[in-house]
C-alpha atoms as an extended CHARMM CRD file, in Angstrom:
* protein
*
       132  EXT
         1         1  UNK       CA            172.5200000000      105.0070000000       -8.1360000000  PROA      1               0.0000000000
         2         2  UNK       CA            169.1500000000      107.1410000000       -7.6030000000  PROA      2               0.0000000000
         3         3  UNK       CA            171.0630000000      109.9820000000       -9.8700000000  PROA      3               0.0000000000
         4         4  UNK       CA            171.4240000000      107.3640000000      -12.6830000000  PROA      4               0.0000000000
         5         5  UNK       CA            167.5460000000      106.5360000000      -12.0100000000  PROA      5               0.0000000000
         6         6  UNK       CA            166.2660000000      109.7060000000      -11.7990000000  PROA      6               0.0000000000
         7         7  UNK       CA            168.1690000000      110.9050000000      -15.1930000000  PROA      7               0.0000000000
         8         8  UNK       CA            167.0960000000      107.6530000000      -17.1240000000  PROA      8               0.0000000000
         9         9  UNK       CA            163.3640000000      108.0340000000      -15.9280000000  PROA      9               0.0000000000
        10        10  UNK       CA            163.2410000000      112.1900000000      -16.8310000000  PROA      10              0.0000000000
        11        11  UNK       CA            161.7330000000      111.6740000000      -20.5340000000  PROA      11              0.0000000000
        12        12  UNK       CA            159.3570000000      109.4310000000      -19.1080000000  PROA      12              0.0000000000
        13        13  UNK       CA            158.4940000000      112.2960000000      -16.4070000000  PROA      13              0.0000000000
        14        14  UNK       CA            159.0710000000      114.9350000000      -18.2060000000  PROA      14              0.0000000000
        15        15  UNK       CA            156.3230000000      113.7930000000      -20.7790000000  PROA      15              0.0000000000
        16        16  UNK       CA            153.4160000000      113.0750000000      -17.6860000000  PROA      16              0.0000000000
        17        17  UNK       CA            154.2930000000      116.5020000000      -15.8540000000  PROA      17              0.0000000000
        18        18  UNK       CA            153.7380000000      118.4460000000      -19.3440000000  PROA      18              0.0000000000
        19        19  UNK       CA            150.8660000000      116.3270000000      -20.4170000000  PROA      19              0.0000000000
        20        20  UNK       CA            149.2490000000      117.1350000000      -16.7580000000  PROA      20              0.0000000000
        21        21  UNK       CA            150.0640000000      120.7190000000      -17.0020000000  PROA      21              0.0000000000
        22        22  UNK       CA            149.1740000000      121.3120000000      -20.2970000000  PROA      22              0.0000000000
        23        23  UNK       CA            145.5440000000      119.5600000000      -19.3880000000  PROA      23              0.0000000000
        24        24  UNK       CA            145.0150000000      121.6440000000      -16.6220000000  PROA      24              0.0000000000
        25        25  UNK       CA            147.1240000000      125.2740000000      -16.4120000000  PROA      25              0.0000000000
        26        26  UNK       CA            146.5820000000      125.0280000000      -12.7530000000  PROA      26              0.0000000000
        27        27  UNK       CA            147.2310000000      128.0040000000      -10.8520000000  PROA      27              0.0000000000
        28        28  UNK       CA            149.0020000000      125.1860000000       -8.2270000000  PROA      28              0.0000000000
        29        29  UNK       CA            150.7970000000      122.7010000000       -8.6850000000  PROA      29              0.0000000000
        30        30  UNK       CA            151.1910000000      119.6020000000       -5.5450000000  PROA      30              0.0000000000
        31        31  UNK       CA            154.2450000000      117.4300000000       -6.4750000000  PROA      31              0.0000000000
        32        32  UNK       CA            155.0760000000      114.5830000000       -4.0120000000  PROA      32              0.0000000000
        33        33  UNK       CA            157.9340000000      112.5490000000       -3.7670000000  PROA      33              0.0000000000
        34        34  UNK       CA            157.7440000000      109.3210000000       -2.0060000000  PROA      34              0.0000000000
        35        35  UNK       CA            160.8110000000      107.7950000000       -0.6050000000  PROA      35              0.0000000000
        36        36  UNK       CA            162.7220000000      111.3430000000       -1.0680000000  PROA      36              0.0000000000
        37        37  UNK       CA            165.7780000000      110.4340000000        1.3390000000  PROA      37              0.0000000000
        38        38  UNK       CA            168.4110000000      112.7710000000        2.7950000000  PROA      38              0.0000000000
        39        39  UNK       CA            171.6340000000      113.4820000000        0.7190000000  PROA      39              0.0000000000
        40        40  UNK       CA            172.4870000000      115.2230000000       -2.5930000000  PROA      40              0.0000000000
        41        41  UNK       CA            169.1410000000      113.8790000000       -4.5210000000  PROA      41              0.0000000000
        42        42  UNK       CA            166.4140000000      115.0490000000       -1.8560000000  PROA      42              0.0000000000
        43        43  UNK       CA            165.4590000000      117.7190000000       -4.4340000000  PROA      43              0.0000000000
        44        44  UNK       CA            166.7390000000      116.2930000000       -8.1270000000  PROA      44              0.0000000000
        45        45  UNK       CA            163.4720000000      114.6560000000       -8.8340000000  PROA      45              0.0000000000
        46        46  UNK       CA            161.3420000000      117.9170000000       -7.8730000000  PROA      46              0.0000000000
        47        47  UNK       CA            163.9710000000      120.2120000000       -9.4890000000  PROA      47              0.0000000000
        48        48  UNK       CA            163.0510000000      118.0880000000      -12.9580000000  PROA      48              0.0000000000
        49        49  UNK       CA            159.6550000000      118.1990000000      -12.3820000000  PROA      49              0.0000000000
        50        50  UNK       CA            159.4900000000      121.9830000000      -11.6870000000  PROA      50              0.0000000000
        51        51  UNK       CA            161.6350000000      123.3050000000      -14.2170000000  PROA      51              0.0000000000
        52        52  UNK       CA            159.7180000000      121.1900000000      -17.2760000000  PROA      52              0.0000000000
        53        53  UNK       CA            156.5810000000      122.8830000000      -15.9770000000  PROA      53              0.0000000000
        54        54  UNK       CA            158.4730000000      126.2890000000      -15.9430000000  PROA      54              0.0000000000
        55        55  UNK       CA            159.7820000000      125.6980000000      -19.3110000000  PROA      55              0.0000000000
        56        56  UNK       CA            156.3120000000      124.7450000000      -21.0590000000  PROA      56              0.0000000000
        57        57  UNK       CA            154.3170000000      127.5170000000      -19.3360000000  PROA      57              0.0000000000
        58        58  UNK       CA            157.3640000000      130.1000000000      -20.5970000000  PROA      58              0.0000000000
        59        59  UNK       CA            156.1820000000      128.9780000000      -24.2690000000  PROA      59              0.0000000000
        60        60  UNK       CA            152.5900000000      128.8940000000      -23.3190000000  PROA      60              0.0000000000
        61        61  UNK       CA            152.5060000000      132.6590000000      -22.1850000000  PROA      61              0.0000000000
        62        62  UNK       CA            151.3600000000      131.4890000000      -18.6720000000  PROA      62              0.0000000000
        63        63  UNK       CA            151.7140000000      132.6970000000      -15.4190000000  PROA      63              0.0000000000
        64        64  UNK       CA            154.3460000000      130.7380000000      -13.1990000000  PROA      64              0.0000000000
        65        65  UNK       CA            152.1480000000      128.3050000000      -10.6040000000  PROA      65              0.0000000000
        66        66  UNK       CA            152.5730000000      128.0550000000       -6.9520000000  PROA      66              0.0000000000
        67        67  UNK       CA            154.3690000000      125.1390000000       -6.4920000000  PROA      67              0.0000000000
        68        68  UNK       CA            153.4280000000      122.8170000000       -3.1260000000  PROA      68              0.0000000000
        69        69  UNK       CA            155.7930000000      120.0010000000       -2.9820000000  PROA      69              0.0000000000
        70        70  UNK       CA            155.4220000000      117.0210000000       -0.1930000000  PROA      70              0.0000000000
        71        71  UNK       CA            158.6200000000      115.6030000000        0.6450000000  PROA      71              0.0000000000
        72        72  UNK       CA            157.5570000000      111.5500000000        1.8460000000  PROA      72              0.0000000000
        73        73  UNK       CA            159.9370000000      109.1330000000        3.4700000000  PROA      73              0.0000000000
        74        74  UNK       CA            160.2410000000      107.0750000000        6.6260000000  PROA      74              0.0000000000
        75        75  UNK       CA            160.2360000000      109.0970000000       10.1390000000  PROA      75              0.0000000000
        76        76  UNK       CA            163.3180000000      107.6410000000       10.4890000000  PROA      76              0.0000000000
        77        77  UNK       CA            164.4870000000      109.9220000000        7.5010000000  PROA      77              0.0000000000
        78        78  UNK       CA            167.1850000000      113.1040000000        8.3540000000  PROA      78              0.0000000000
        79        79  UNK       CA            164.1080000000      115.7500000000        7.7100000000  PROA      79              0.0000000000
        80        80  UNK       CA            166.0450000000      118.1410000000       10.1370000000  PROA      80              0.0000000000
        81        81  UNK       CA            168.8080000000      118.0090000000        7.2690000000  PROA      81              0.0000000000
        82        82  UNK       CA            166.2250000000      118.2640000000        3.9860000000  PROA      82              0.0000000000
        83        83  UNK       CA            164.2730000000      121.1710000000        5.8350000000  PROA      83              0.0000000000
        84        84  UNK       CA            168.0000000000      123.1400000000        6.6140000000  PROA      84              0.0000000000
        85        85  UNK       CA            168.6990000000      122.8590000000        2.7730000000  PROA      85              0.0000000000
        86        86  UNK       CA            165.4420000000      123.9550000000        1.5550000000  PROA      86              0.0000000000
        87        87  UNK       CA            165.8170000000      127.8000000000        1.6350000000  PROA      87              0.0000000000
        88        88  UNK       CA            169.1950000000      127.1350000000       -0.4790000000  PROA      88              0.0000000000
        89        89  UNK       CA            167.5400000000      125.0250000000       -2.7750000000  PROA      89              0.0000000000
        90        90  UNK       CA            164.4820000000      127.8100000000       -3.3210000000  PROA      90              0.0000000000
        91        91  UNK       CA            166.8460000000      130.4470000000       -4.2700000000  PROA      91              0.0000000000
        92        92  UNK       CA            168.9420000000      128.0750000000       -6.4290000000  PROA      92              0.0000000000
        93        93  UNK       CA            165.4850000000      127.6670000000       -8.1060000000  PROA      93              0.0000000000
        94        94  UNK       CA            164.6360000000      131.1340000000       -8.2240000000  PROA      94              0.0000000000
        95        95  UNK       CA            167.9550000000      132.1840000000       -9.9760000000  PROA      95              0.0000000000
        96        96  UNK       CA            167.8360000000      129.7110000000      -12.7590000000  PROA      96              0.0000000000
        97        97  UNK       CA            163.8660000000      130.1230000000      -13.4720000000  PROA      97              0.0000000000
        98        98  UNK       CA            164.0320000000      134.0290000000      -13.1970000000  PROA      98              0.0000000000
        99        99  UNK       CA            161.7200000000      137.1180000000      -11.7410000000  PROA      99              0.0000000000
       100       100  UNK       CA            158.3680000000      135.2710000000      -12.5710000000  PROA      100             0.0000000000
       101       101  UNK       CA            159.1130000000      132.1030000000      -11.3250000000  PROA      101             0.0000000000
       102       102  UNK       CA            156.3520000000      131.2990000000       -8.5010000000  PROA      102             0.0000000000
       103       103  UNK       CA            155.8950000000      130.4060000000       -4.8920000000  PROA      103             0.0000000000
       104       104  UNK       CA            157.4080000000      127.0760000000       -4.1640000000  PROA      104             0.0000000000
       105       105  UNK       CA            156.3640000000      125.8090000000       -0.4170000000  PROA      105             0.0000000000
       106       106  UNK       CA            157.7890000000      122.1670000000        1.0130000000  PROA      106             0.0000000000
       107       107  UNK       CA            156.3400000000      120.1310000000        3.4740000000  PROA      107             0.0000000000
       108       108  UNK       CA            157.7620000000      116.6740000000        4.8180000000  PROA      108             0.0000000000
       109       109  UNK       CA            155.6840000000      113.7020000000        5.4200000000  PROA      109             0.0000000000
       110       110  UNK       CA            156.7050000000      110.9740000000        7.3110000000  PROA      110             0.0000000000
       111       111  UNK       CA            155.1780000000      107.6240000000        6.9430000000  PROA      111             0.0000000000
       112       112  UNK       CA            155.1370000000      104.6270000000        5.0280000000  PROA      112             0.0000000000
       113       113  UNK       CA            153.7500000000      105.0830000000        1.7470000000  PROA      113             0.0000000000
       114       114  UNK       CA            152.1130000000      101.7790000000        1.8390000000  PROA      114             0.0000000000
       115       115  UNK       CA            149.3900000000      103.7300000000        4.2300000000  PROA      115             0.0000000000
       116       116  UNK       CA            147.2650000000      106.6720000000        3.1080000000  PROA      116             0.0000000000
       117       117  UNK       CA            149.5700000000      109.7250000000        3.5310000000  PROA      117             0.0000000000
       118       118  UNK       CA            147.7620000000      113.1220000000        2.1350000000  PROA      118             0.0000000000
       119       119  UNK       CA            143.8850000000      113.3470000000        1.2820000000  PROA      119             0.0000000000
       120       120  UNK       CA            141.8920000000      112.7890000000       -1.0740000000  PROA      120             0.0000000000
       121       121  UNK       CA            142.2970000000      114.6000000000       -4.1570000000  PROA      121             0.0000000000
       122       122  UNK       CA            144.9270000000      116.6030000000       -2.7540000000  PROA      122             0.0000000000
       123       123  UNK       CA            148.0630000000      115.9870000000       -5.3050000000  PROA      123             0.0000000000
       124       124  UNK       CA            148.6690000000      116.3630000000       -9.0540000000  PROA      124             0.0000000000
       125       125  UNK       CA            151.8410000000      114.8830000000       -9.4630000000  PROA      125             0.0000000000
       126       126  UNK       CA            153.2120000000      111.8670000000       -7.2840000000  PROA      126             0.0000000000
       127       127  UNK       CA            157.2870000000      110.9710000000       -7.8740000000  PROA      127             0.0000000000
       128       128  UNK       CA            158.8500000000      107.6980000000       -6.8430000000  PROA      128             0.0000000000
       129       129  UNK       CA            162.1200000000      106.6440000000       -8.0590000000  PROA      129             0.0000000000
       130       130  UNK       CA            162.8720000000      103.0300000000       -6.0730000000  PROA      130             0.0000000000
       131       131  UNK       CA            160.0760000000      102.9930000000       -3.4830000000  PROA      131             0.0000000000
       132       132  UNK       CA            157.4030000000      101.4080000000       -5.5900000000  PROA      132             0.0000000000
């Protein structure tokens, strides 16, 4: 069910990452995702995200951004499991984008989104599927 969500929401995404990116050509980019889960879509969202930016700054001649992305969900979450697939997931990433594909650094952040979780002016890009 978050697949099918995800995938019906990516034009809608896909058209605020690029406009953001586009706006700014930020040498970073922070992505959260609130209410990211444990399981086989921890990373879709943030995969979607990433690779639109990848694709627009190919056909901008730009320089790939670091990528900082904040992984948010209860403290009950599994972040022991997310955190053990992340090195899997980054070269995943950094086969299908290429030599020139940036840094891409994960944090989790446990807490309820419904309470201030990262600083002021700290993010550029904040993902939430079901948990708005």
């Amino acid at each position: 069910m978050q697949q099918k969500v995800i995938l019906m929401t990516r034009p809608i995404t896909e058209a605020a990452i690029t406009d953001l990116y586009c706006s700014l050509i930020p040498k970073s980019i922070s992505i959260a995702d609130l209410g990211c889960s444990s399981g086989p879509n921890t990373f879709l969202a943030v995969s979607e995200l990433i690779k639109t930016v990848e694709k627009k700054r190919k056909i901008l001649g730009q320089k790939s951004p670091e990528y900082h992305v904040y992984l948010n969900d209860l403290p009950s979450n599994d972040f022991n499991t997310i955190f053990k697939s992340v090195p899997r997931f980054q070269e995943n990433l950094k086969m299908q984008m290429g030599s020139e594909f940036g840094p891409c650094v994960f944090a989790g952040v446990p807490g309820s989104f419904y309470q201030r979780l990262f600083p002021a002016k700290t993010l550029h890009f904040v993902h939430s599927s079901y948990s708005l």
